[in-house]
Short mmCIF file of C-alpha atoms in Angstrom, two decimals:
data_model
loop_
_atom_site.label_atom_id
_atom_site.label_comp_id
_atom_site.label_asym_id
_atom_site.label_seq_id
_atom_site.Cartn_x
_atom_site.Cartn_y
_atom_site.Cartn_z
CA MET A 5 -9.40 80.31 1.80
CA ASP A 6 -8.40 77.00 3.46
CA ALA A 7 -11.24 74.58 4.09
CA ALA A 8 -12.82 75.36 7.46
CA ALA A 9 -15.90 73.17 7.13
CA HIS A 10 -14.14 69.81 7.12
CA HIS A 11 -17.13 67.95 8.57
CA ILE A 12 -20.68 68.67 7.35
CA LEU A 13 -23.78 67.27 9.04
CA SER A 14 -27.21 67.30 7.44
CA TYR A 15 -30.50 65.63 8.30
CA ALA A 16 -33.82 64.43 6.85
CA GLU A 17 -36.98 62.67 7.99
CA SER A 18 -36.72 59.84 5.46
CA TRP A 19 -35.57 58.78 2.01
CA ARG A 20 -39.05 57.98 0.78
CA GLY A 21 -38.78 60.52 -2.03
CA GLY A 22 -38.90 64.27 -2.42
CA GLY A 23 -37.03 67.00 -4.24
CA VAL A 24 -35.53 68.45 -1.05
CA GLU A 25 -33.96 65.17 0.03
CA ARG A 26 -32.87 64.27 -3.51
CA ALA A 27 -31.03 67.60 -3.85
CA GLN A 28 -29.50 67.08 -0.40
CA LEU A 29 -28.04 63.73 -1.50
CA ARG A 30 -26.68 65.20 -4.75
CA LEU A 31 -24.96 67.95 -2.80
CA ALA A 32 -23.55 65.45 -0.31
CA ARG A 33 -22.07 63.46 -3.16
CA GLY A 34 -20.29 66.58 -4.39
CA TRP A 35 -19.00 67.45 -0.93
CA ILE A 36 -17.57 63.97 -0.46
CA ALA A 37 -15.94 64.14 -3.89
CA ALA A 38 -14.29 67.40 -2.76
CA GLY A 39 -12.73 65.61 0.20
CA ARG A 40 -15.11 66.69 2.96
CA ARG A 41 -16.56 64.41 5.60
CA VAL A 42 -20.36 64.18 5.48
CA THR A 43 -22.68 62.81 8.17
CA LEU A 44 -26.34 62.26 7.25
CA VAL A 45 -28.92 61.83 10.02
CA VAL A 46 -32.14 60.24 8.80
CA GLY A 47 -35.25 59.16 10.65
CA ASP A 48 -36.12 56.30 8.29
CA ASP A 49 -33.49 55.07 5.85
CA ARG A 50 -35.93 53.03 3.78
CA GLY A 51 -37.36 54.30 0.52
CA PRO A 52 -36.44 54.84 -3.12
CA LEU A 53 -33.86 57.54 -2.40
CA ALA A 54 -31.79 55.09 -0.34
CA ARG A 55 -30.08 53.95 -3.52
CA GLU A 56 -28.96 57.54 -4.16
CA VAL A 57 -27.10 57.88 -0.85
CA PRO A 58 -23.49 58.66 -1.79
CA ALA A 59 -20.74 56.22 -0.96
CA GLY A 60 -18.52 57.51 1.81
CA ALA A 61 -21.23 59.26 3.82
CA ASP A 62 -21.55 58.45 7.52
CA ILE A 63 -25.19 57.48 8.13
CA ILE A 64 -27.03 57.76 11.46
CA VAL A 65 -30.48 56.15 11.41
CA LEU A 66 -32.99 57.05 14.11
CA GLY A 67 -35.38 54.20 13.32
CA GLY A 68 -38.56 56.17 12.67
CA ARG A 69 -40.01 59.16 10.87
CA GLY A 70 -41.33 62.37 12.37
CA MET A 71 -39.98 65.85 12.98
CA ALA A 72 -40.38 65.51 16.76
CA ARG A 73 -38.11 62.45 16.80
CA LEU A 74 -35.57 64.10 14.51
CA SER A 75 -35.52 67.38 16.45
CA ALA A 76 -35.14 65.63 19.79
CA ALA A 77 -32.21 63.53 18.58
CA LEU A 78 -30.17 66.21 16.81
CA PRO A 79 -28.61 68.03 19.79
CA ALA A 80 -27.03 64.88 21.26
CA ILE A 81 -25.84 63.74 17.82
CA VAL A 82 -24.23 67.10 17.07
CA ARG A 83 -22.54 67.12 20.50
CA ALA A 84 -21.19 63.60 19.94
CA HIS A 85 -20.01 64.01 16.34
CA ALA A 86 -18.89 67.66 16.47
CA PRO A 87 -19.48 68.73 12.85
CA ASP A 88 -18.04 72.05 11.70
CA ILE A 89 -21.30 73.04 10.00
CA VAL A 90 -24.93 71.88 9.95
CA PHE A 91 -26.87 72.04 6.69
CA CYS A 92 -30.66 72.37 6.94
CA PRO A 93 -31.93 71.20 3.52
CA GLY A 94 -35.26 73.04 3.39
CA ASN A 95 -38.03 75.09 5.02
CA HIS A 96 -39.69 71.99 6.44
CA TYR A 97 -36.61 71.38 8.58
CA THR A 98 -35.94 74.80 10.09
CA GLY A 99 -37.88 73.98 13.26
CA ALA A 100 -35.29 71.29 14.02
CA ALA A 101 -32.53 73.83 13.32
CA ALA A 102 -34.08 76.30 15.77
CA TRP A 103 -34.33 73.62 18.48
CA LEU A 104 -30.71 72.57 17.87
CA ARG A 105 -29.48 76.15 18.21
CA TRP A 106 -31.53 76.74 21.36
CA ARG A 107 -30.34 73.53 23.05
CA LEU A 108 -26.64 73.95 22.24
CA GLY A 109 -26.40 77.72 22.46
CA ALA A 110 -22.90 79.02 21.82
CA ALA A 111 -21.65 75.44 21.39
CA CYS A 112 -23.82 74.97 18.29
CA PRO A 113 -21.90 74.95 15.01
CA PRO A 114 -23.08 77.40 12.33
CA ILE A 115 -26.31 76.33 10.64
CA VAL A 116 -26.83 77.03 6.94
CA ALA A 117 -30.39 76.62 5.63
CA LYS A 118 -31.81 76.46 2.12
CA VAL A 119 -35.16 78.01 1.19
CA SER A 120 -36.88 75.11 -0.54
CA ASN A 121 -40.52 76.20 -0.68
CA ALA A 122 -42.57 79.37 -1.04
CA LEU A 123 -42.35 81.71 1.95
CA GLU A 124 -45.42 83.73 0.96
CA ARG A 125 -48.22 81.20 1.22
CA PRO A 126 -51.60 82.04 -0.36
CA ASP A 127 -53.09 78.86 1.12
CA HIS A 128 -52.72 80.15 4.70
CA ALA A 129 -55.67 81.66 6.52
CA ILE A 130 -55.02 85.12 8.01
CA PRO A 131 -54.14 84.00 11.58
CA ILE A 132 -51.86 81.22 10.28
CA ALA A 133 -50.23 83.59 7.79
CA ALA A 134 -49.48 86.10 10.57
CA GLY A 135 -47.92 83.41 12.74
CA TYR A 136 -45.89 82.07 9.82
CA ARG A 137 -44.53 85.56 9.05
CA ALA A 138 -43.52 85.98 12.68
CA TRP A 139 -41.76 82.59 12.58
CA LEU A 140 -39.85 83.54 9.42
CA ARG A 141 -38.66 86.78 11.02
CA ARG A 142 -37.02 84.72 13.75
CA HIS A 143 -34.92 82.66 11.33
CA PRO A 144 -31.90 85.02 11.31
CA ARG A 145 -31.59 84.45 15.08
CA PHE A 146 -30.60 80.80 14.67
CA LEU A 147 -29.25 80.57 11.10
CA ALA A 148 -25.74 81.65 10.17
CA ARG A 149 -26.45 81.73 6.42
CA ILE A 150 -29.57 81.46 4.26
CA VAL A 151 -29.53 80.17 0.69
CA ALA A 152 -32.16 80.69 -2.01
CA MET A 153 -32.16 78.88 -5.33
CA THR A 154 -32.99 81.87 -7.57
CA PRO A 155 -32.78 85.67 -7.32
CA ALA A 156 -36.56 86.03 -7.00
CA MET A 157 -36.62 83.50 -4.17
CA ALA A 158 -33.80 85.44 -2.50
CA ASP A 159 -35.85 88.63 -2.79
CA GLU A 160 -38.81 86.84 -1.16
CA ALA A 161 -36.59 85.50 1.65
CA ALA A 162 -35.14 88.95 2.33
CA ARG A 163 -38.61 90.47 2.41
CA THR A 164 -40.25 87.87 4.65
CA MET A 165 -37.28 87.41 7.00
CA GLN A 166 -36.60 91.16 7.07
CA LEU A 167 -32.97 90.79 6.05
CA PRO A 168 -30.79 92.82 3.70
CA ARG A 169 -30.93 91.25 0.25
CA GLY A 170 -27.14 90.87 0.27
CA ASP A 171 -27.39 88.49 3.24
CA ILE A 172 -29.13 85.85 1.11
CA ALA A 173 -26.87 83.66 -1.04
CA VAL A 174 -28.18 82.37 -4.37
CA ILE A 175 -27.15 78.83 -5.29
CA ALA A 176 -29.13 76.66 -7.70
CA ASN A 177 -29.74 73.02 -6.90
CA PRO A 178 -27.35 70.60 -8.59
CA PRO A 179 -28.77 69.39 -11.92
CA ALA A 180 -30.39 66.00 -12.34
CA ARG A 181 -28.22 63.36 -13.98
CA PRO A 182 -29.31 60.05 -15.54
CA ILE A 183 -29.17 57.17 -13.06
CA PRO A 184 -27.58 54.09 -14.67
CA GLY A 185 -29.67 50.94 -14.29
CA ALA A 186 -32.79 52.77 -13.10
CA THR A 187 -36.02 50.89 -13.70
CA LEU A 188 -38.45 52.56 -16.10
CA PRO A 189 -42.08 52.36 -14.93
CA ALA A 190 -44.72 50.89 -17.24
CA LEU A 191 -46.11 53.63 -19.45
CA PRO A 192 -49.27 53.78 -21.57
CA PRO A 193 -49.00 53.61 -25.36
CA GLY A 194 -49.37 56.78 -27.35
CA ARG A 195 -48.99 60.39 -26.29
CA PHE A 196 -49.27 61.20 -22.61
CA LEU A 197 -49.26 64.22 -20.32
CA LEU A 198 -46.90 63.90 -17.37
CA GLY A 199 -46.90 65.10 -13.78
CA VAL A 200 -43.97 64.47 -11.43
CA GLY A 201 -44.12 65.04 -7.69
CA ARG A 202 -45.32 63.75 -4.36
CA LEU A 203 -48.97 62.77 -4.08
CA VAL A 204 -49.85 65.46 -1.55
CA PRO A 205 -52.55 68.18 -1.50
CA GLN A 206 -50.05 70.97 -2.27
CA LYS A 207 -49.46 69.54 -5.75
CA ARG A 208 -53.17 69.65 -6.70
CA TRP A 209 -53.05 66.57 -8.88
CA ASP A 210 -56.83 66.46 -8.42
CA ARG A 211 -56.98 69.63 -10.55
CA LEU A 212 -55.02 67.97 -13.36
CA ILE A 213 -57.10 64.78 -13.22
CA ALA A 214 -60.33 66.82 -13.38
CA ALA A 215 -59.02 68.64 -16.46
CA LEU A 216 -58.31 65.48 -18.45
CA PRO A 217 -61.91 64.75 -19.66
CA ARG A 218 -62.20 68.36 -20.80
CA LEU A 219 -59.19 68.26 -23.14
CA ALA A 220 -59.72 68.57 -26.87
CA ASP A 221 -57.85 65.32 -27.60
CA PRO A 222 -59.60 62.36 -25.88
CA ARG A 223 -56.68 60.06 -26.69
CA ILE A 224 -54.28 61.86 -24.33
CA THR A 225 -53.53 59.90 -21.17
CA LEU A 226 -52.10 61.21 -17.90
CA VAL A 227 -49.19 59.73 -15.95
CA ILE A 228 -48.30 61.07 -12.49
CA LEU A 229 -44.99 59.85 -11.07
CA GLY A 230 -44.75 60.03 -7.30
CA GLU A 231 -46.02 58.61 -4.04
CA GLY A 232 -47.73 60.06 -1.01
CA ALA A 233 -50.64 60.21 1.37
CA ALA A 234 -53.11 61.53 -1.24
CA ARG A 235 -52.95 58.35 -3.35
CA ALA A 236 -56.24 56.92 -2.03
CA ALA A 237 -58.12 60.17 -2.63
CA LEU A 238 -56.73 60.47 -6.16
CA GLU A 239 -57.58 56.87 -6.97
CA ALA A 240 -61.14 57.48 -5.76
CA GLN A 241 -61.39 60.58 -7.96
CA ILE A 242 -60.11 58.65 -10.98
CA ALA A 243 -62.72 55.93 -10.41
CA THR A 244 -65.53 58.46 -9.91
CA LEU A 245 -64.69 60.22 -13.18
CA GLY A 246 -64.38 56.91 -15.06
CA LEU A 247 -60.75 57.58 -15.93
CA ASN A 248 -59.17 54.27 -14.91
CA GLY A 249 -57.99 53.69 -18.47
CA ARG A 250 -56.62 57.23 -18.92
CA VAL A 251 -54.86 58.11 -15.65
CA PHE A 252 -51.92 56.11 -14.33
CA LEU A 253 -50.17 56.41 -10.94
CA PRO A 254 -47.13 54.12 -11.26
CA GLY A 255 -45.49 55.42 -8.07
CA HIS A 256 -42.01 56.78 -7.53
CA ALA A 257 -39.56 56.62 -10.44
CA ASP A 258 -35.91 55.97 -9.64
CA ASP A 259 -35.01 58.26 -12.51
CA PRO A 260 -37.81 60.40 -13.98
CA LEU A 261 -35.67 61.80 -16.81
CA PRO A 262 -36.37 58.97 -19.33
CA VAL A 263 -40.09 59.28 -18.64
CA ILE A 264 -40.01 63.07 -19.03
CA ALA A 265 -38.22 62.66 -22.36
CA ARG A 266 -41.12 60.55 -23.67
CA ALA A 267 -43.92 62.88 -22.52
CA ALA A 268 -45.88 65.14 -24.87
CA ALA A 269 -45.84 67.84 -22.19
CA LEU A 270 -45.26 68.20 -18.45
CA ALA A 271 -47.74 69.88 -16.11
CA LEU A 272 -47.24 71.25 -12.60
CA VAL A 273 -50.45 72.74 -11.18
CA SER A 274 -49.45 73.20 -7.53
CA ASP A 275 -50.89 75.76 -5.13
CA PHE A 276 -47.38 76.64 -3.96
CA GLU A 277 -43.82 75.59 -4.78
CA GLY A 278 -40.25 76.63 -4.16
CA VAL A 279 -38.11 76.30 -7.27
CA PRO A 280 -39.63 73.33 -9.07
CA GLY A 281 -36.72 71.37 -10.45
CA VAL A 282 -38.97 69.22 -12.58
CA LEU A 283 -39.70 72.23 -14.82
CA ARG A 284 -35.99 72.64 -15.43
CA GLU A 285 -35.60 68.93 -16.07
CA ALA A 286 -38.37 68.97 -18.68
CA LEU A 287 -37.04 72.07 -20.42
CA SER A 288 -33.53 70.59 -20.51
CA LEU A 289 -35.02 67.76 -22.59
CA GLY A 290 -37.04 70.04 -24.87
CA ILE A 291 -40.40 69.13 -23.31
CA PRO A 292 -42.93 71.98 -23.01
CA VAL A 293 -44.30 72.78 -19.56
CA ILE A 294 -47.62 74.05 -18.24
CA ALA A 295 -47.31 75.48 -14.74
CA THR A 296 -49.43 77.45 -12.33
CA GLU A 297 -47.92 80.61 -10.90
CA SER A 298 -47.15 78.72 -7.71
CA SER A 299 -43.83 80.43 -6.98
CA VAL A 300 -41.98 83.60 -7.83
CA ALA A 301 -39.39 81.31 -9.41
CA VAL A 302 -41.68 79.81 -12.04
CA ARG A 303 -41.27 82.74 -14.44
CA GLU A 304 -37.51 82.65 -13.86
CA ILE A 305 -37.61 79.13 -15.32
CA VAL A 306 -40.29 79.49 -17.99
CA THR A 307 -38.75 82.62 -19.43
CA SER A 308 -40.46 82.58 -22.84
CA PRO A 309 -43.83 81.54 -24.30
CA ALA A 310 -41.82 79.26 -26.57
CA LEU A 311 -40.95 77.11 -23.53
CA GLY A 312 -44.42 76.66 -22.08
CA SER A 313 -47.31 78.39 -20.36
CA VAL A 314 -47.57 79.93 -16.90
CA VAL A 315 -51.19 80.28 -15.80
CA PRO A 316 -52.85 81.84 -12.74
CA ARG A 317 -53.18 79.57 -9.74
CA GLY A 318 -56.75 78.27 -9.48
CA ASP A 319 -57.78 79.20 -13.05
CA ASP A 320 -58.97 75.84 -14.39
CA HIS A 321 -60.01 77.30 -17.76
CA ALA A 322 -56.53 78.71 -18.30
CA VAL A 323 -54.97 75.35 -17.39
CA ILE A 324 -57.13 73.53 -19.94
CA ALA A 325 -56.45 76.09 -22.66
CA ALA A 326 -52.69 75.82 -22.07
CA LEU A 327 -52.84 72.03 -22.10
CA ASP A 328 -54.80 72.00 -25.35
CA HIS A 329 -52.28 74.38 -26.91
CA TRP A 330 -49.23 72.30 -26.06
CA LEU A 331 -50.87 68.93 -26.65
CA ALA A 332 -52.05 69.82 -30.15
CA PRO A 333 -50.61 67.29 -32.64
CA GLY A 334 -47.58 68.64 -34.44
CA ARG A 335 -46.88 71.39 -31.90
CA ALA A 336 -43.19 72.38 -32.08
CA ARG A 337 -41.15 71.48 -29.02
CA PRO A 338 -38.93 74.01 -27.23
CA VAL A 339 -35.21 74.22 -27.82
CA PRO A 340 -33.59 72.44 -24.83
CA VAL A 341 -32.48 74.73 -22.00
CA PRO A 342 -29.42 73.57 -20.00
CA MET A 343 -29.98 73.15 -16.26
CA PRO A 344 -28.05 75.45 -13.91
CA GLY A 345 -26.28 74.34 -10.74
CA ALA A 346 -23.20 72.57 -12.09
CA THR A 347 -21.06 74.26 -9.41
CA ALA A 348 -23.63 73.99 -6.60
CA ALA A 349 -21.61 71.69 -4.34
CA ALA A 350 -18.51 73.89 -4.61
CA ASP A 351 -20.55 77.05 -4.07
CA TYR A 352 -22.00 75.64 -0.86
CA LEU A 353 -18.54 74.63 0.35
CA ALA A 354 -17.30 78.19 -0.14
CA LEU A 355 -20.28 79.43 1.88
CA PHE A 356 -19.68 76.82 4.60
CA ASP A 357 -15.99 77.72 4.85
CA ALA A 358 -16.85 81.42 5.18
CA ALA A 359 -19.40 80.68 7.92
CA CYS A 360 -16.83 78.60 9.84
CA ALA A 361 -13.94 81.02 9.45
CA PRO A 362 -13.02 83.26 12.40
CA GLY A 363 -15.44 86.16 12.42
CA GLY A 364 -17.66 84.36 9.91
#
């Protein structure tokens, strides 16, 4: 099939850090390398991901964060720049996609959206959960294609959006690659447990910090790479527990891979996730993982007890037992597992071209 999606437009609130936006930039780099034109609309172009923006992308900066600002600006930008396809990089952004489709109507180019986070949310109260399910069922009205990152996530999307399973494409995120010249954050001496992710309530870093004093090995320290609004609360918790010498929050890492490679184990204790790429990154380096069952995709990644432990969400005793197991001195490390997604950019382009083709 000849390329139909010559010009791709995608959008984000900011480049302050996050797996959704990082994957978006990796995909954009692949699309540009394949000869496509890429326009990126961003509310705030400051932040650590700014250095990962691919050369050759057309950048439109709105001058401020916020979904309301982004949603309001998109229709005029799409009218003016006339992309062939719009890529919505994650669940958080589908409201803007719905507004764009409603404002432009039949003049709106096809919108392709990726499922980036759990669609079945145990943290929602009953009225909120009912409203969220109703919102998800409306997604097929304004999206031309929906992409999930694993088969289990595709099953969840089909179930919650009430679509045939065959209507959901499965494309893994592009794999992480080392970033030349990236600055390595200061790390504590000795063996450390690592967490990687935004400092937000969803990630439940408070749970991991609270577990640290209860570990069998008192010499283990904890490093959490990431930034976010929960920093002050986490710092207060660390001080209250007297853990200032054992817990370190060095902020965002330009390239977390070298830090992951040095960790004794990696923990992800979130309440909910999509397809946590950091688990794949750790396993690709032979680092064992301890993860809560925060997504249907977790067991698709941690496929064997030899790779790590998957524990029930909210079971603090199980988290501590799994940490003690994998942090025991001399524990054998997993055999490295290659990351999927090497053809992700090309797979998306094939999907875009099909959506733009006559009758697509």
